[in-house]
Amino acid sequence: MQMSDVVLTAAVRQNLLSLQGTADLLATTQGRLATGKKVNSALDNPTNFFTAAGLDARASDISNLLDSIGNGVQVLQAANTGITSLSKLVDTAKSIANQVLQQPTGYSTKSNIQFTGTGAPTGTGGATSADLTTSKLNGGVYTFTNSAGTAATITIGTAPSSFNPVTKTAQVQSLAQLNQALADAGVNLAGSITGPDSLTLTSTNDGAGQVITGTAVPAAPVTLDAINISGNAAGGGAGGAVVAAVPDPISQQARATLVSQYNQILQQITTTAQDASFNGVNLLDGNSLKMIFDETGKSTLTIAGVTFNPNGLGLSQLTAGVDFTDNVLTGKVLTSLNAASTTLRSQASAFGANLSIVQIRQDFSKQIINVLQTGSSALTLADTNEEAANSQALSTRQSIGVSALSLANQSQQSVLQLLR
């Protein structure tokens, strides 16, 4: 028998429909309480469902990027750790170079050259330390040219003046003025009177191993630690034979040992730079790092790597018997080490700024994920307090509906009693 064959009164049908509606609402409320969501499918609320799905998808995409951002932070941390170690190694190399400066002079005899004056003296009796012009050295013009091609000219005359750093010239009269002019010009020579008309120029302790060459015209020597001297002008006279520097074997052996120690430090600089990698990326070995901060790939940061092996830092292996042989050559090494320290500090600052940017973007990504998830939850989550109250109210309504349905059936029950 079909339901349409059953005859129900209007009151019963109305109560039945009411009970069915209440049951549907109660099922919906119980479903919300069970899932914690008021929008479980597009049928519940299409707008909220698809909006929340979009927010959740973006939050998931950004969350996936957090892993690569975290790796980027570690790459920068590894590079910073490497730079810190490299700085310590460079400081150790400086310490070795400073030990060289504290060693005894590396030469038992320093190189020198003697000039005999040919000029017209202003007096008689030859040269004195107070007045060189009283000898045939008067009017002599001496040009000193270093390996860099920088020339300084000093003239012996009766109108002494201080060294001019612009024109790199000076005019001197006394021996003290000559030596001061040599020092001001950065020439590692000291003058001494070795005869009535003779001037000898001898290497100082700092440049004890330099090679002196007497030339007819100023010219840059090809040797790193060398100087050419031209003294052929009126009064200067021709240079005599150059006395070469004689190395001190004991001192040079000590310096050679320090060269070996220095080279070991450079080897450690090489390996340390190579080991400063994370997950196959080494910013100290020429690798670059590209960071992506958003799901579209439009927000990026590319961090350029550097090559911080010895060559990249401007340092090179030294050769025993050639380097560290005197203070001038040692000073050149110290200059390179100081430049390397400056380079390391500058790059550490650059990496530090990049690390700060990456960490800020990492925190931002975490916060934006929270915003997206909160927004999604606001569109779909149910208020459990409200739904619990609704459940109680609907249960009560259902009970009342059942009672109302029973009352609606009382007339039919009366007929049943008559039939009995």
CSV table of C-alpha atoms in Angstrom, one decimal:
chain,number,residue,atom,x,y,z
A,1,MET,CA,0.0,0.0,0.0
A,2,GLN,CA,1.3,3.4,-1.0
A,3,MET,CA,1.4,6.4,1.3
A,4,SER,CA,-1.1,8.2,-1.0
A,5,ASP,CA,-3.5,5.4,-0.1
A,6,VAL,CA,-3.3,6.4,3.6
A,7,VAL,CA,-5.8,9.1,4.5
A,8,LEU,CA,-4.4,11.5,7.1
A,9,THR,CA,-6.2,14.5,8.5
A,10,ALA,CA,-4.9,18.0,7.8
A,11,ALA,CA,-3.8,18.3,11.5
A,12,VAL,CA,-1.8,15.1,11.3
A,13,ARG,CA,-0.2,16.0,8.1
A,14,GLN,CA,0.8,19.4,9.4
A,15,ASN,CA,2.3,17.9,12.5
A,16,LEU,CA,4.1,15.3,10.4
A,17,LEU,CA,5.7,17.9,8.2
A,18,SER,CA,6.7,19.8,11.3
A,19,LEU,CA,8.4,16.8,12.7
A,20,GLN,CA,10.2,16.0,9.5
A,21,GLY,CA,11.5,19.6,9.3
A,22,THR,CA,12.6,19.4,12.9
A,23,ALA,CA,14.4,16.1,12.2
A,24,ASP,CA,16.2,17.7,9.2
A,25,LEU,CA,17.3,20.7,11.3
A,26,LEU,CA,18.4,18.4,14.1
A,27,ALA,CA,20.5,16.3,11.7
A,28,THR,CA,22.1,19.4,10.3
A,29,THR,CA,22.9,20.7,13.8
A,30,GLN,CA,24.4,17.3,14.8
A,31,GLY,CA,26.5,17.2,11.7
A,32,ARG,CA,27.9,20.7,12.5
A,33,LEU,CA,28.6,19.6,16.0
A,34,ALA,CA,30.4,16.5,14.8
A,35,THR,CA,32.5,18.2,12.1
A,36,GLY,CA,32.9,21.6,13.8
A,37,LYS,CA,32.0,23.3,10.5
A,38,LYS,CA,28.9,25.0,9.4
A,39,VAL,CA,30.0,24.8,5.7
A,40,ASN,CA,31.1,21.2,4.8
A,41,SER,CA,30.3,21.3,1.1
A,42,ALA,CA,29.4,23.7,-1.7
A,43,LEU,CA,25.8,22.8,-1.1
A,44,ASP,CA,25.9,24.4,2.4
A,45,ASN,CA,27.1,27.8,1.2
A,46,PRO,CA,28.8,27.9,-2.3
A,47,THR,CA,30.3,31.4,-1.8
A,48,ASN,CA,31.9,30.7,1.6
A,49,PHE,CA,33.0,27.2,0.6
A,50,PHE,CA,34.9,28.2,-2.5
A,51,THR,CA,36.3,31.4,-0.9
A,52,ALA,CA,37.6,29.3,2.1
A,53,ALA,CA,39.0,26.7,-0.3
A,54,GLY,CA,41.0,29.4,-2.1
A,55,LEU,CA,42.3,30.8,1.2
A,56,ASP,CA,43.3,27.3,2.4
A,57,ALA,CA,45.1,26.6,-1.0
A,58,ARG,CA,47.1,29.8,-0.8
A,59,ALA,CA,48.0,29.1,2.9
A,60,SER,CA,49.2,25.6,1.8
A,61,ASP,CA,51.3,27.0,-1.0
A,62,ILE,CA,53.0,29.5,1.2
A,63,SER,CA,53.5,26.8,3.9
A,64,ASN,CA,55.3,24.7,1.3
A,65,LEU,CA,57.7,27.6,0.6
A,66,LEU,CA,58.6,27.9,4.2
A,67,ASP,CA,60.8,24.8,3.9
A,68,SER,CA,62.9,26.4,1.1
A,69,ILE,CA,63.0,29.7,3.0
A,70,GLY,CA,64.3,27.8,6.1
A,71,ASN,CA,67.0,26.2,3.9
A,72,GLY,CA,68.0,29.6,2.6
A,73,VAL,CA,68.4,30.8,6.2
A,74,GLN,CA,70.7,27.9,6.9
A,75,VAL,CA,72.7,28.5,3.7
A,76,LEU,CA,73.3,32.1,4.9
A,77,GLN,CA,74.2,30.9,8.4
A,78,ALA,CA,76.7,28.5,6.9
A,79,ALA,CA,78.3,31.3,4.8
A,80,ASN,CA,78.4,33.6,7.9
A,81,THR,CA,80.1,30.8,9.9
A,82,GLY,CA,82.6,30.3,7.1
A,83,ILE,CA,83.4,34.0,7.0
A,84,THR,CA,84.0,34.1,10.7
A,85,SER,CA,86.5,31.2,10.4
A,86,LEU,CA,88.2,32.8,7.4
A,87,SER,CA,88.6,36.0,9.4
A,88,LYS,CA,90.3,34.1,12.2
A,89,LEU,CA,92.6,32.4,9.7
A,90,VAL,CA,93.5,35.8,8.1
A,91,ASP,CA,94.2,37.2,11.6
A,92,THR,CA,96.5,34.2,12.2
A,93,ALA,CA,98.3,34.9,8.9
A,94,LYS,CA,98.7,38.5,10.1
A,95,SER,CA,100.3,37.2,13.3
A,96,ILE,CA,102.8,35.2,11.3
A,97,ALA,CA,103.7,38.3,9.2
A,98,ASN,CA,104.1,40.3,12.3
A,99,GLN,CA,106.5,37.7,13.6
A,100,VAL,CA,108.6,38.3,10.5
A,101,LEU,CA,108.8,42.0,11.3
A,102,GLN,CA,110.2,41.0,14.8
A,103,GLN,CA,113.0,38.8,13.2
A,104,PRO,CA,116.6,40.1,13.0
A,105,THR,CA,117.5,41.8,9.7
A,106,GLY,CA,117.6,39.1,7.1
A,107,TYR,CA,120.9,40.4,5.6
A,108,SER,CA,124.4,40.6,7.1
A,109,THR,CA,125.3,43.2,4.4
A,110,LYS,CA,122.8,45.6,2.8
A,111,SER,CA,123.1,46.6,-0.8
A,112,ASN,CA,124.6,50.1,-1.5
A,113,ILE,CA,125.9,52.3,-4.3
A,114,GLN,CA,128.4,55.1,-4.2
A,115,PHE,CA,128.2,58.3,-6.2
A,116,THR,CA,131.2,60.6,-6.7
A,117,GLY,CA,130.3,64.3,-7.3
A,118,THR,CA,131.4,66.2,-10.4
A,119,GLY,CA,129.8,69.6,-9.7
A,120,ALA,CA,131.2,72.9,-8.6
A,121,PRO,CA,131.5,73.1,-4.8
A,122,THR,CA,130.4,76.2,-2.9
A,123,GLY,CA,133.4,76.0,-0.7
A,124,THR,CA,136.5,74.0,0.1
A,125,GLY,CA,137.1,71.0,2.3
A,126,GLY,CA,134.7,68.6,0.8
A,127,ALA,CA,131.3,67.4,2.0
A,128,THR,CA,130.2,67.6,5.6
A,129,SER,CA,127.1,66.3,7.2
A,130,ALA,CA,126.0,69.9,7.8
A,131,ASP,CA,126.6,71.0,4.2
A,132,LEU,CA,126.9,68.8,1.1
A,133,THR,CA,127.2,71.7,-1.3
A,134,THR,CA,130.8,72.4,-0.2
A,135,SER,CA,131.8,69.3,-2.2
A,136,LYS,CA,131.5,68.4,-5.9
A,137,LEU,CA,128.2,66.8,-5.0
A,138,ASN,CA,126.7,70.3,-5.3
A,139,GLY,CA,124.1,70.4,-8.0
A,140,GLY,CA,123.6,66.7,-8.1
A,141,VAL,CA,120.2,65.5,-9.1
A,142,TYR,CA,119.2,62.0,-8.1
A,143,THR,CA,116.1,60.2,-9.3
A,144,PHE,CA,114.8,57.1,-7.4
A,145,THR,CA,112.3,54.9,-9.2
A,146,ASN,CA,110.6,52.0,-7.5
A,147,SER,CA,109.0,48.9,-9.0
A,148,ALA,CA,105.7,50.6,-9.4
A,149,GLY,CA,107.3,53.2,-11.7
A,150,THR,CA,106.9,56.0,-9.1
A,151,ALA,CA,109.9,58.4,-9.3
A,152,ALA,CA,111.1,60.8,-6.7
A,153,THR,CA,113.8,63.4,-7.5
A,154,ILE,CA,116.1,65.0,-4.9
A,155,THR,CA,118.6,67.8,-5.8
A,156,ILE,CA,121.6,68.8,-3.7
A,157,GLY,CA,121.6,72.7,-3.7
A,158,THR,CA,122.0,75.7,-1.5
A,159,ALA,CA,118.3,76.5,-1.1
A,160,PRO,CA,116.9,73.5,0.8
A,161,SER,CA,113.2,72.8,0.9
A,162,SER,CA,111.1,70.0,2.2
A,163,PHE,CA,109.9,67.1,0.1
A,164,ASN,CA,106.9,68.1,-2.2
A,165,PRO,CA,104.4,65.2,-2.2
A,166,VAL,CA,102.7,66.5,-5.3
A,167,THR,CA,105.8,66.8,-7.6
A,168,LYS,CA,107.7,64.3,-5.6
A,169,THR,CA,110.8,66.5,-5.5
A,170,ALA,CA,113.0,68.1,-2.9
A,171,GLN,CA,116.1,70.2,-2.7
A,172,VAL,CA,118.5,69.5,0.2
A,173,GLN,CA,121.7,70.9,1.6
A,174,SER,CA,122.6,68.8,4.6
A,175,LEU,CA,122.9,65.0,5.1
A,176,ALA,CA,120.0,65.1,7.6
A,177,GLN,CA,117.8,66.9,5.0
A,178,LEU,CA,118.7,64.3,2.4
A,179,ASN,CA,117.8,61.4,4.6
A,180,GLN,CA,114.5,63.0,5.6
A,181,ALA,CA,113.7,63.6,1.9
A,182,LEU,CA,114.4,60.0,1.2
A,183,ALA,CA,112.1,58.9,4.0
A,184,ASP,CA,109.4,61.3,2.9
A,185,ALA,CA,109.6,59.9,-0.6
A,186,GLY,CA,109.2,56.4,0.7
A,187,VAL,CA,112.6,55.4,-0.6
A,188,ASN,CA,114.2,52.7,1.6
A,189,LEU,CA,117.7,54.2,1.4
A,190,ALA,CA,119.9,56.2,3.7
A,191,GLY,CA,122.7,58.5,2.6
A,192,SER,CA,126.2,58.7,4.1
A,193,ILE,CA,129.4,60.6,3.3
A,194,THR,CA,132.1,58.2,2.3
A,195,GLY,CA,134.7,60.7,1.0
A,196,PRO,CA,135.2,64.4,0.3
A,197,ASP,CA,133.1,64.2,-2.8
A,198,SER,CA,131.4,60.9,-2.3
A,199,LEU,CA,127.9,60.0,-1.3
A,200,THR,CA,126.9,56.4,-0.6
A,201,LEU,CA,123.2,55.3,-0.6
A,202,THR,CA,122.6,52.2,1.5
A,203,SER,CA,119.4,50.2,1.9
A,204,THR,CA,117.7,50.6,5.2
A,205,ASN,CA,116.8,47.7,7.5
A,206,ASP,CA,113.2,47.7,6.1
A,207,GLY,CA,114.4,47.3,2.5
A,208,ALA,CA,117.6,45.4,3.3
A,209,GLY,CA,117.0,42.9,0.5
A,210,GLN,CA,116.1,45.3,-2.2
A,211,VAL,CA,118.0,45.2,-5.5
A,212,ILE,CA,119.7,48.5,-6.3
A,213,THR,CA,120.5,49.3,-9.9
A,214,GLY,CA,122.3,52.4,-11.2
A,215,THR,CA,120.9,53.6,-14.5
A,216,ALA,CA,121.6,56.4,-16.9
A,217,VAL,CA,117.9,57.4,-16.9
A,218,PRO,CA,115.0,56.9,-14.5
A,219,ALA,CA,113.3,53.6,-15.2
A,220,ALA,CA,111.0,51.2,-13.3
A,221,PRO,CA,112.8,48.0,-12.3
A,222,VAL,CA,111.1,44.7,-13.0
A,223,THR,CA,111.8,43.2,-9.6
A,224,LEU,CA,109.2,43.6,-6.9
A,225,ASP,CA,111.7,44.7,-4.2
A,226,ALA,CA,114.0,46.8,-6.2
A,227,ILE,CA,114.9,50.4,-6.9
A,228,ASN,CA,116.7,52.1,-9.8
A,229,ILE,CA,118.8,55.2,-9.1
A,230,SER,CA,119.8,57.8,-11.7
A,231,GLY,CA,122.4,60.3,-10.7
A,232,ASN,CA,123.9,61.5,-14.0
A,233,ALA,CA,122.9,65.2,-13.9
A,234,ALA,CA,125.4,68.0,-13.3
A,235,GLY,CA,127.1,67.4,-9.9
A,236,GLY,CA,125.6,64.0,-9.4
A,237,GLY,CA,128.4,62.0,-10.8
A,238,ALA,CA,128.3,58.5,-12.1
A,239,GLY,CA,127.3,55.7,-9.8
A,240,GLY,CA,129.9,53.2,-8.9
A,241,ALA,CA,129.6,49.4,-8.6
A,242,VAL,CA,126.5,48.2,-6.7
A,243,VAL,CA,127.3,46.2,-3.6
A,244,ALA,CA,124.7,43.4,-3.5
A,245,ALA,CA,123.0,42.5,-0.2
A,246,VAL,CA,124.3,39.4,1.5
A,247,PRO,CA,121.6,37.2,3.1
A,248,ASP,CA,122.0,36.1,6.7
A,249,PRO,CA,121.5,32.3,6.6
A,250,ILE,CA,120.1,31.9,10.2
A,251,SER,CA,117.7,34.8,9.8
A,252,GLN,CA,116.5,33.7,6.4
A,253,GLN,CA,116.0,30.2,7.6
A,254,ALA,CA,113.7,31.5,10.3
A,255,ARG,CA,111.8,33.6,7.8
A,256,ALA,CA,111.5,30.6,5.4
A,257,THR,CA,109.9,28.6,8.3
A,258,LEU,CA,107.3,31.4,8.7
A,259,VAL,CA,106.7,31.3,4.9
A,260,SER,CA,105.8,27.6,5.3
A,261,GLN,CA,103.4,28.4,8.2
A,262,TYR,CA,101.8,31.2,6.2
A,263,ASN,CA,101.3,28.9,3.2
A,264,GLN,CA,99.6,26.3,5.5
A,265,ILE,CA,97.2,29.0,6.6
A,266,LEU,CA,96.3,29.8,3.0
A,267,GLN,CA,95.6,26.1,2.4
A,268,GLN,CA,93.2,26.1,5.3
A,269,ILE,CA,91.5,29.2,3.9
A,270,THR,CA,90.9,27.2,0.7
A,271,THR,CA,89.4,24.2,2.4
A,272,THR,CA,87.4,26.3,4.9
A,273,ALA,CA,85.7,28.2,2.0
A,274,GLN,CA,84.9,24.9,0.2
A,275,ASP,CA,83.4,23.4,3.4
A,276,ALA,CA,81.0,26.3,4.1
A,277,SER,CA,78.1,24.8,2.2
A,278,PHE,CA,74.6,23.7,3.2
A,279,ASN,CA,72.5,21.3,1.1
A,280,GLY,CA,74.9,21.7,-1.8
A,281,VAL,CA,74.8,25.5,-1.9
A,282,ASN,CA,78.1,27.3,-1.0
A,283,LEU,CA,77.9,31.1,-1.1
A,284,LEU,CA,81.7,31.3,-0.4
A,285,ASP,CA,82.5,29.1,-3.4
A,286,GLY,CA,80.8,31.1,-6.2
A,287,ASN,CA,77.3,29.7,-5.8
A,288,SER,CA,74.2,32.0,-5.8
A,289,LEU,CA,71.0,31.5,-3.9
A,290,LYS,CA,67.6,32.4,-5.2
A,291,MET,CA,64.8,32.8,-2.6
A,292,ILE,CA,61.1,32.7,-3.5
A,293,PHE,CA,58.7,34.2,-1.0
A,294,ASP,CA,55.2,34.0,-2.5
A,295,GLU,CA,53.2,31.4,-4.4
A,296,THR,CA,53.3,33.3,-7.6
A,297,GLY,CA,57.1,33.4,-7.8
A,298,LYS,CA,57.1,37.1,-8.3
A,299,SER,CA,58.5,38.0,-4.9
A,300,THR,CA,62.1,36.8,-5.0
A,301,LEU,CA,65.6,37.6,-3.6
A,302,THR,CA,68.8,36.5,-5.4
A,303,ILE,CA,71.9,36.5,-3.1
A,304,ALA,CA,75.1,36.5,-5.2
A,305,GLY,CA,77.9,34.3,-3.9
A,306,VAL,CA,81.6,35.1,-3.7
A,307,THR,CA,84.8,33.1,-4.2
A,308,PHE,CA,86.7,33.4,-1.0
A,309,ASN,CA,89.7,31.2,-1.7
A,310,PRO,CA,93.1,32.9,-1.3
A,311,ASN,CA,93.0,34.2,-4.9
A,312,GLY,CA,89.5,35.7,-4.3
A,313,LEU,CA,90.8,37.4,-1.2
A,314,GLY,CA,93.9,38.8,-3.0
A,315,LEU,CA,96.3,36.4,-1.3
A,316,SER,CA,98.9,34.2,-2.8
A,317,GLN,CA,101.3,31.5,-1.8
A,318,LEU,CA,104.8,32.8,-0.8
A,319,THR,CA,108.1,31.5,-1.8
A,320,ALA,CA,110.9,30.9,0.7
A,321,GLY,CA,114.0,33.0,-0.1
A,322,VAL,CA,111.9,35.4,-2.1
A,323,ASP,CA,109.1,36.6,0.2
A,324,PHE,CA,109.4,37.7,3.8
A,325,THR,CA,113.1,38.3,3.2
A,326,ASP,CA,112.9,41.9,4.5
A,327,ASN,CA,110.3,44.2,6.1
A,328,VAL,CA,109.3,45.9,2.8
A,329,LEU,CA,108.2,42.6,1.3
A,330,THR,CA,106.5,41.6,4.6
A,331,GLY,CA,104.7,44.9,4.6
A,332,LYS,CA,103.3,44.1,1.2
A,333,VAL,CA,101.9,40.8,2.5
A,334,LEU,CA,100.4,42.6,5.5
A,335,THR,CA,98.7,45.1,3.2
A,336,SER,CA,97.1,42.3,1.3
A,337,LEU,CA,96.0,40.6,4.5
A,338,ASN,CA,94.4,43.9,5.8
A,339,ALA,CA,92.6,44.2,2.5
A,340,ALA,CA,91.4,40.6,2.8
A,341,SER,CA,90.1,41.4,6.3
A,342,THR,CA,88.2,44.4,5.0
A,343,THR,CA,86.7,42.3,2.2
A,344,LEU,CA,85.5,39.7,4.7
A,345,ARG,CA,84.0,42.2,7.0
A,346,SER,CA,82.2,43.9,4.1
A,347,GLN,CA,80.8,40.6,2.8
A,348,ALA,CA,79.8,39.5,6.3
A,349,SER,CA,77.8,42.7,6.5
A,350,ALA,CA,76.1,42.1,3.1
A,351,PHE,CA,75.2,38.5,4.1
A,352,GLY,CA,73.9,39.7,7.5
A,353,ALA,CA,71.6,42.2,5.7
A,354,ASN,CA,70.4,39.4,3.4
A,355,LEU,CA,69.8,37.1,6.4
A,356,SER,CA,67.8,39.7,8.1
A,357,ILE,CA,65.6,40.1,5.0
A,358,VAL,CA,65.0,36.4,4.7
A,359,GLN,CA,64.1,36.0,8.3
A,360,ILE,CA,61.7,38.9,8.1
A,361,ARG,CA,60.0,37.3,5.1
A,362,GLN,CA,60.0,34.0,6.9
A,363,ASP,CA,58.1,35.6,9.8
A,364,PHE,CA,55.8,37.4,7.4
A,365,SER,CA,55.0,34.1,5.7
A,366,LYS,CA,54.1,32.5,9.0
A,367,GLN,CA,51.9,35.4,9.9
A,368,ILE,CA,50.1,35.6,6.5
A,369,ILE,CA,49.4,31.8,6.7
A,370,ASN,CA,47.7,32.4,10.1
A,371,VAL,CA,45.7,35.3,8.6
A,372,LEU,CA,44.5,33.1,5.7
A,373,GLN,CA,43.6,30.1,7.9
A,374,THR,CA,41.8,32.4,10.3
A,375,GLY,CA,39.8,33.9,7.4
A,376,SER,CA,39.0,30.5,6.1
A,377,SER,CA,37.8,29.3,9.5
A,378,ALA,CA,35.6,32.4,9.9
A,379,LEU,CA,33.8,31.4,6.7
A,380,THR,CA,33.3,27.7,7.5
A,381,LEU,CA,33.6,26.9,11.2
A,382,ALA,CA,30.5,26.5,13.3
A,383,ASP,CA,29.8,28.1,16.6
A,384,THR,CA,29.6,25.0,18.8
A,385,ASN,CA,27.9,26.9,21.6
A,386,GLU,CA,25.2,28.0,19.2
A,387,GLU,CA,24.8,24.6,17.6
A,388,ALA,CA,24.6,22.9,21.0
A,389,ALA,CA,21.8,25.3,22.0
A,390,ASN,CA,20.1,24.6,18.7
A,391,SER,CA,20.4,20.9,19.3
A,392,GLN,CA,18.7,21.2,22.7
A,393,ALA,CA,16.0,23.4,21.3
A,394,LEU,CA,15.3,21.1,18.3
A,395,SER,CA,15.2,18.1,20.6
A,396,THR,CA,12.6,19.8,22.7
A,397,ARG,CA,10.7,20.8,19.6
A,398,GLN,CA,10.8,17.3,18.4
A,399,SER,CA,9.3,16.0,21.7
A,400,ILE,CA,6.6,18.6,21.5
A,401,GLY,CA,5.9,17.7,17.9
A,402,VAL,CA,5.5,14.0,18.8
A,403,SER,CA,3.0,15.0,21.6
A,404,ALA,CA,1.1,17.3,19.1
A,405,LEU,CA,0.9,14.5,16.6
A,406,SER,CA,-0.6,12.2,19.3
A,407,LEU,CA,-3.2,14.9,20.1
A,408,ALA,CA,-4.0,15.2,16.4
A,409,ASN,CA,-4.8,11.5,16.3
A,410,GLN,CA,-7.2,11.5,19.4
A,411,SER,CA,-10.3,11.9,17.2
A,412,GLN,CA,-9.5,8.7,15.3
A,413,GLN,CA,-8.7,6.9,18.6
A,414,SER,CA,-12.3,7.9,19.9
A,415,VAL,CA,-13.8,6.2,16.8
A,416,LEU,CA,-11.7,3.2,17.6
A,417,GLN,CA,-13.2,3.0,21.0
A,418,LEU,CA,-16.7,3.1,19.6
A,419,LEU,CA,-15.9,0.3,17.3
A,420,ARG,CA,-14.8,-1.8,20.2
